[in-house]
Coordinates of C-alpha atoms in Angstrom, one line a residue:
X1 CA 83.4 17.3 -20.3
X2 CA 85.1 20.4 -21.6
X3 CA 81.9 22.5 -21.0
X4 CA 81.4 21.0 -17.6
X5 CA 85.0 21.8 -16.6
X6 CA 84.7 25.3 -17.9
X7 CA 81.6 25.8 -15.8
X8 CA 83.2 24.3 -12.8
X9 CA 86.4 26.4 -13.1
X10 CA 84.4 29.6 -13.7
X11 CA 84.6 32.1 -10.8
X12 CA 81.4 32.2 -8.7
X13 CA 80.1 35.7 -8.1
X14 CA 78.4 36.0 -4.7
X15 CA 75.8 38.8 -4.6
X16 CA 75.6 40.2 -1.1
X17 CA 72.1 40.2 0.4
X18 CA 70.6 43.5 1.2
X19 CA 69.6 43.8 4.8
X20 CA 65.9 42.9 5.0
X21 CA 65.1 44.5 8.2
X22 CA 62.5 41.8 8.8
X23 CA 62.7 42.0 12.5
X24 CA 61.8 45.7 12.6
X25 CA 59.1 45.4 9.9
X26 CA 57.6 42.3 11.6
X27 CA 57.2 44.3 14.8
X28 CA 55.6 47.1 12.9
X29 CA 53.3 44.8 11.1
X30 CA 52.4 43.2 14.4
X31 CA 51.5 46.5 15.9
X32 CA 49.4 47.6 12.9
X33 CA 47.7 44.2 12.5
X34 CA 44.8 45.3 14.7
X35 CA 43.9 48.0 12.1
X36 CA 43.1 45.4 9.6
X37 CA 40.4 43.9 11.8
X38 CA 37.0 45.5 11.4
X39 CA 36.1 45.0 15.1
X40 CA 39.3 46.7 16.2
X41 CA 38.6 49.6 13.9
X42 CA 35.0 50.0 15.2
X43 CA 36.2 49.8 18.8
X44 CA 39.0 52.3 18.3
X45 CA 36.6 54.6 16.5
X46 CA 34.1 54.5 19.4
X47 CA 36.9 55.1 21.9
X48 CA 38.4 57.9 19.8
X49 CA 34.9 59.5 19.6
X50 CA 34.5 59.6 23.3
X51 CA 38.0 60.9 23.9
X52 CA 37.3 63.8 21.6
X53 CA 34.0 64.5 23.4
X54 CA 35.7 64.4 26.8
X55 CA 38.6 66.7 25.7
X56 CA 36.5 69.3 23.8
X57 CA 33.3 68.9 25.9
X58 CA 33.3 72.6 26.8
X59 CA 33.1 73.5 23.1
X60 CA 30.7 70.8 22.0
X61 CA 28.1 71.2 24.8
X62 CA 25.4 73.8 23.8
X63 CA 24.5 74.4 27.5
X64 CA 26.0 74.0 30.9
X65 CA 25.3 70.7 32.5
X66 CA 23.1 72.3 35.2
X67 CA 21.8 75.2 33.1
X68 CA 18.0 75.2 33.4
X69 CA 15.3 76.1 30.8
X70 CA 12.1 76.3 32.8
X71 CA 10.1 76.8 29.6
X72 CA 11.1 73.3 28.4
X73 CA 10.6 70.8 31.2
X74 CA 10.7 67.1 30.2
X75 CA 10.6 68.0 26.6
X76 CA 11.4 65.4 23.9
X77 CA 14.3 65.9 21.5
X78 CA 14.1 69.0 19.4
X79 CA 16.3 71.4 17.5
X80 CA 17.0 73.4 20.7
X81 CA 17.6 70.3 22.9
X82 CA 18.9 67.5 20.8
X83 CA 18.3 64.8 23.4
X84 CA 15.5 66.5 25.3
X85 CA 15.4 67.9 28.8
X86 CA 15.1 66.7 32.4
X87 CA 12.4 67.6 34.9
X88 CA 14.3 70.8 35.7
X89 CA 14.8 71.8 32.0
X90 CA 18.5 70.7 31.9
X91 CA 19.8 69.7 28.5
X92 CA 20.4 65.9 28.5
X93 CA 22.9 66.2 25.5
X94 CA 25.1 68.6 27.4
X95 CA 25.0 66.4 30.6
X96 CA 26.1 63.4 28.6
X97 CA 29.0 65.3 27.1
X98 CA 30.2 66.6 30.5
X99 CA 29.7 63.2 32.0
X100 CA 32.0 61.6 29.5
X101 CA 35.0 63.2 31.0
X102 CA 34.6 61.7 34.4
X103 CA 33.9 58.2 33.0
X104 CA 37.0 58.2 30.9
X105 CA 39.2 59.6 33.7
X106 CA 38.0 56.9 36.2
X107 CA 38.3 54.1 33.6
X108 CA 41.8 55.0 32.4
X109 CA 43.2 55.6 35.9
X110 CA 41.7 52.5 37.3
X111 CA 42.8 50.5 34.3
X112 CA 46.4 51.7 34.4
X113 CA 46.8 51.2 38.2
X114 CA 45.1 47.9 38.4
X115 CA 47.0 46.5 35.3
X116 CA 50.3 47.7 36.8
X117 CA 49.7 45.9 40.1
X118 CA 48.5 42.8 38.3
X119 CA 51.6 42.6 36.2
X120 CA 54.0 43.2 39.2
X121 CA 52.2 40.7 41.4
X122 CA 51.3 38.1 38.7
X123 CA 54.6 37.9 37.0
X124 CA 56.6 37.9 40.2
X125 CA 54.5 35.2 41.7
X126 CA 54.8 33.1 38.6
X127 CA 58.6 33.5 38.3
X128 CA 59.5 33.0 42.0
X129 CA 59.2 29.6 43.7
X130 CA 58.4 28.6 47.3
X131 CA 56.9 30.7 50.0
X132 CA 57.2 33.9 48.0
X133 CA 55.1 32.7 45.2
X134 CA 52.6 31.1 47.6
X135 CA 52.3 34.3 49.6
X136 CA 51.6 36.5 46.6
X137 CA 49.1 33.9 45.3
X138 CA 47.4 33.9 48.7
X139 CA 47.1 37.7 48.6
X140 CA 45.7 37.5 45.1
X141 CA 43.1 34.9 46.3
X142 CA 42.0 37.2 49.1
X143 CA 41.4 40.1 46.8
X144 CA 39.5 37.8 44.4
X145 CA 36.8 37.1 47.0
X146 CA 36.5 40.6 48.3
X147 CA 33.0 41.9 47.3
X148 CA 33.7 44.9 45.2
X149 CA 30.5 46.9 45.2
X150 CA 29.9 46.7 49.0
X151 CA 33.6 47.7 49.6
X152 CA 33.3 50.7 47.3
X153 CA 30.0 51.8 49.0
X154 CA 31.6 51.6 52.4
X155 CA 34.7 53.6 51.5
X156 CA 33.0 56.3 49.3
X157 CA 30.2 56.9 51.7
X158 CA 32.8 58.1 54.3
X159 CA 33.5 61.1 52.1
X160 CA 31.2 64.0 51.3
X161 CA 32.6 64.6 47.9
X162 CA 35.1 61.9 46.9
X163 CA 37.4 62.9 44.1
X164 CA 37.6 61.0 40.8
X165 CA 41.2 59.8 41.7
X166 CA 40.0 58.3 44.9
X167 CA 37.1 56.5 43.2
X168 CA 39.6 55.2 40.6
X169 CA 41.9 53.9 43.2
X170 CA 39.1 52.1 45.0
X171 CA 37.9 50.5 41.8
X172 CA 41.4 49.4 40.9
X173 CA 42.0 47.8 44.4
X174 CA 39.1 45.4 43.6
X175 CA 40.0 44.9 39.9
X176 CA 43.7 43.8 39.7
X177 CA 43.4 40.2 41.1
X178 CA 41.9 38.5 38.1
X179 CA 44.6 39.8 35.8
X180 CA 47.3 38.8 38.3
X181 CA 46.0 35.3 38.5
X182 CA 46.0 34.8 34.8
X183 CA 49.5 36.4 34.4
X184 CA 50.9 34.1 37.2
X185 CA 49.7 31.0 35.3
X186 CA 51.1 32.2 32.0
X187 CA 54.4 33.2 33.6
X188 CA 54.8 29.8 35.2
X189 CA 54.5 28.3 31.7
X190 CA 56.9 30.8 30.1
X191 CA 59.7 30.4 32.6
X192 CA 60.2 26.8 31.5
X193 CA 60.7 27.8 27.8
X194 CA 64.1 27.4 26.2
X195 CA 64.7 31.1 25.6
X196 CA 64.2 31.8 29.3
X197 CA 66.4 28.9 30.3
X198 CA 69.1 30.2 27.9
X199 CA 68.9 33.7 29.4
X200 CA 69.2 32.2 32.9
X201 CA 72.2 30.1 31.8
X202 CA 73.9 33.3 30.4
X203 CA 73.6 34.9 33.8
X204 CA 71.1 37.6 32.7
X205 CA 69.8 39.7 35.6
X206 CA 66.2 39.0 36.7
X207 CA 64.8 42.4 35.7
X208 CA 66.1 41.8 32.1
X209 CA 64.7 38.3 31.9
X210 CA 61.3 39.6 32.9
X211 CA 61.2 42.8 30.9
X212 CA 62.9 41.6 27.7
X213 CA 62.3 37.9 27.5
X214 CA 58.9 37.4 29.2
X215 CA 56.8 40.6 29.1
X216 CA 56.7 40.8 25.3
X217 CA 55.1 37.4 25.3
X218 CA 52.5 38.5 27.9
X219 CA 51.4 41.7 26.0
X220 CA 48.1 40.1 24.7
X221 CA 47.1 39.0 28.2
X222 CA 48.1 42.4 29.7
X223 CA 46.1 44.2 27.0
X224 CA 43.0 42.1 27.6
X225 CA 43.4 42.6 31.4
X226 CA 43.6 46.4 30.9
X227 CA 40.4 46.4 28.7
X228 CA 38.5 44.2 31.2
X229 CA 39.6 46.4 34.1
X230 CA 38.5 49.6 32.3
X231 CA 35.1 48.0 31.5
X232 CA 34.7 47.0 35.2
X233 CA 35.7 50.5 36.4
X234 CA 33.2 52.2 34.1
X235 CA 30.4 49.9 35.3
X236 CA 31.5 50.3 38.9
X237 CA 31.5 54.1 38.6
X238 CA 28.1 54.2 37.0
X239 CA 26.7 51.7 39.5
X240 CA 27.9 53.9 42.4
X241 CA 26.3 56.9 40.8
X242 CA 23.1 55.1 40.0
X243 CA 22.5 54.0 43.6
X244 CA 23.3 57.5 44.9
X245 CA 26.6 56.8 46.6
X246 CA 28.5 59.4 44.5
X247 CA 27.3 63.0 45.0
X248 CA 25.7 64.8 42.1
X249 CA 28.6 67.1 41.8
X250 CA 30.5 64.2 40.2
X251 CA 28.5 64.2 37.0
X252 CA 28.7 61.1 34.8
X253 CA 26.4 58.8 32.9
X254 CA 25.4 57.0 36.1
X255 CA 24.3 60.2 37.7
X256 CA 22.0 60.9 34.7
X257 CA 20.4 57.5 35.2
X258 CA 20.0 58.2 39.0
X259 CA 18.1 61.4 38.4
X260 CA 16.0 59.7 35.7
X261 CA 15.0 56.9 38.1
X262 CA 14.4 59.3 41.0
X263 CA 12.0 61.4 39.0
X264 CA 10.0 58.8 37.3
X265 CA 11.5 58.9 33.8
X266 CA 10.9 55.2 33.2
X267 CA 9.5 54.3 30.7
X268 CA 7.8 57.4 29.3
X269 CA 10.7 59.9 29.1
X270 CA 13.0 57.6 27.1
X271 CA 15.3 60.4 26.0
X272 CA 16.4 60.9 29.6
X273 CA 17.9 57.4 30.2
X274 CA 18.3 55.7 26.8
X275 CA 21.2 57.8 25.5
X276 CA 23.2 57.4 28.8
X277 CA 22.5 53.7 28.8
X278 CA 23.8 53.4 25.2
X279 CA 27.0 55.3 26.1
X280 CA 27.6 52.9 29.0
X281 CA 27.0 49.9 26.7

């Protein structure tokens, strides 16, 4: 009893907890989590490689994209021409390097623009009710059924030399609707969650509810929508180039395939079309 009383009467020392900073570190760990995934590392490495090629293409290319070597026509890969030559003696390796820049520019511009439109339309349509939501949903459905390739052919064929920005905007016009549809459905689910209801009850403004409470929970869908749009833009650009809608001055991987097909490269002169096809893949 005496020992128990002594223990009970003894002063209790409270050791203050050091701030853990768990919130900050959890966010950092969430951002860096993708680097622990092998597939993510491989994908980022491939993307980084093409970015370096596009930025430093002038230094990496051994020849100009249209520079001709009439002494080496349709030659297979060699020390002087790493990926062989075309029917005009143009270096295929240099053409692929210079074509990378146009592909990345179109893909990134179209991805950013289409994703921005998809977020604005999808989140707004999912949060609002009534005729506003129905109207935005109807507009999204209209763009979903617009045939992308024919529309791009009609618009680009009206210009003698369409710029990469114009091509990017055309591709983004036909590429935002799917992302908006998915974001609308997810936003309709999020707006009924407790933390959104609490923000509404506290009188938080609409822009803060969307930007602070909802958008962080939509980042995964937004990222996947961006990646899908970039893929579709790259395929759309190369398709337009392959069928000859885009002029040869807009050099890209699809242009290389166009000239290979026009000059009978399939299947004998594999070095003319296989590298460009692998880059697109």
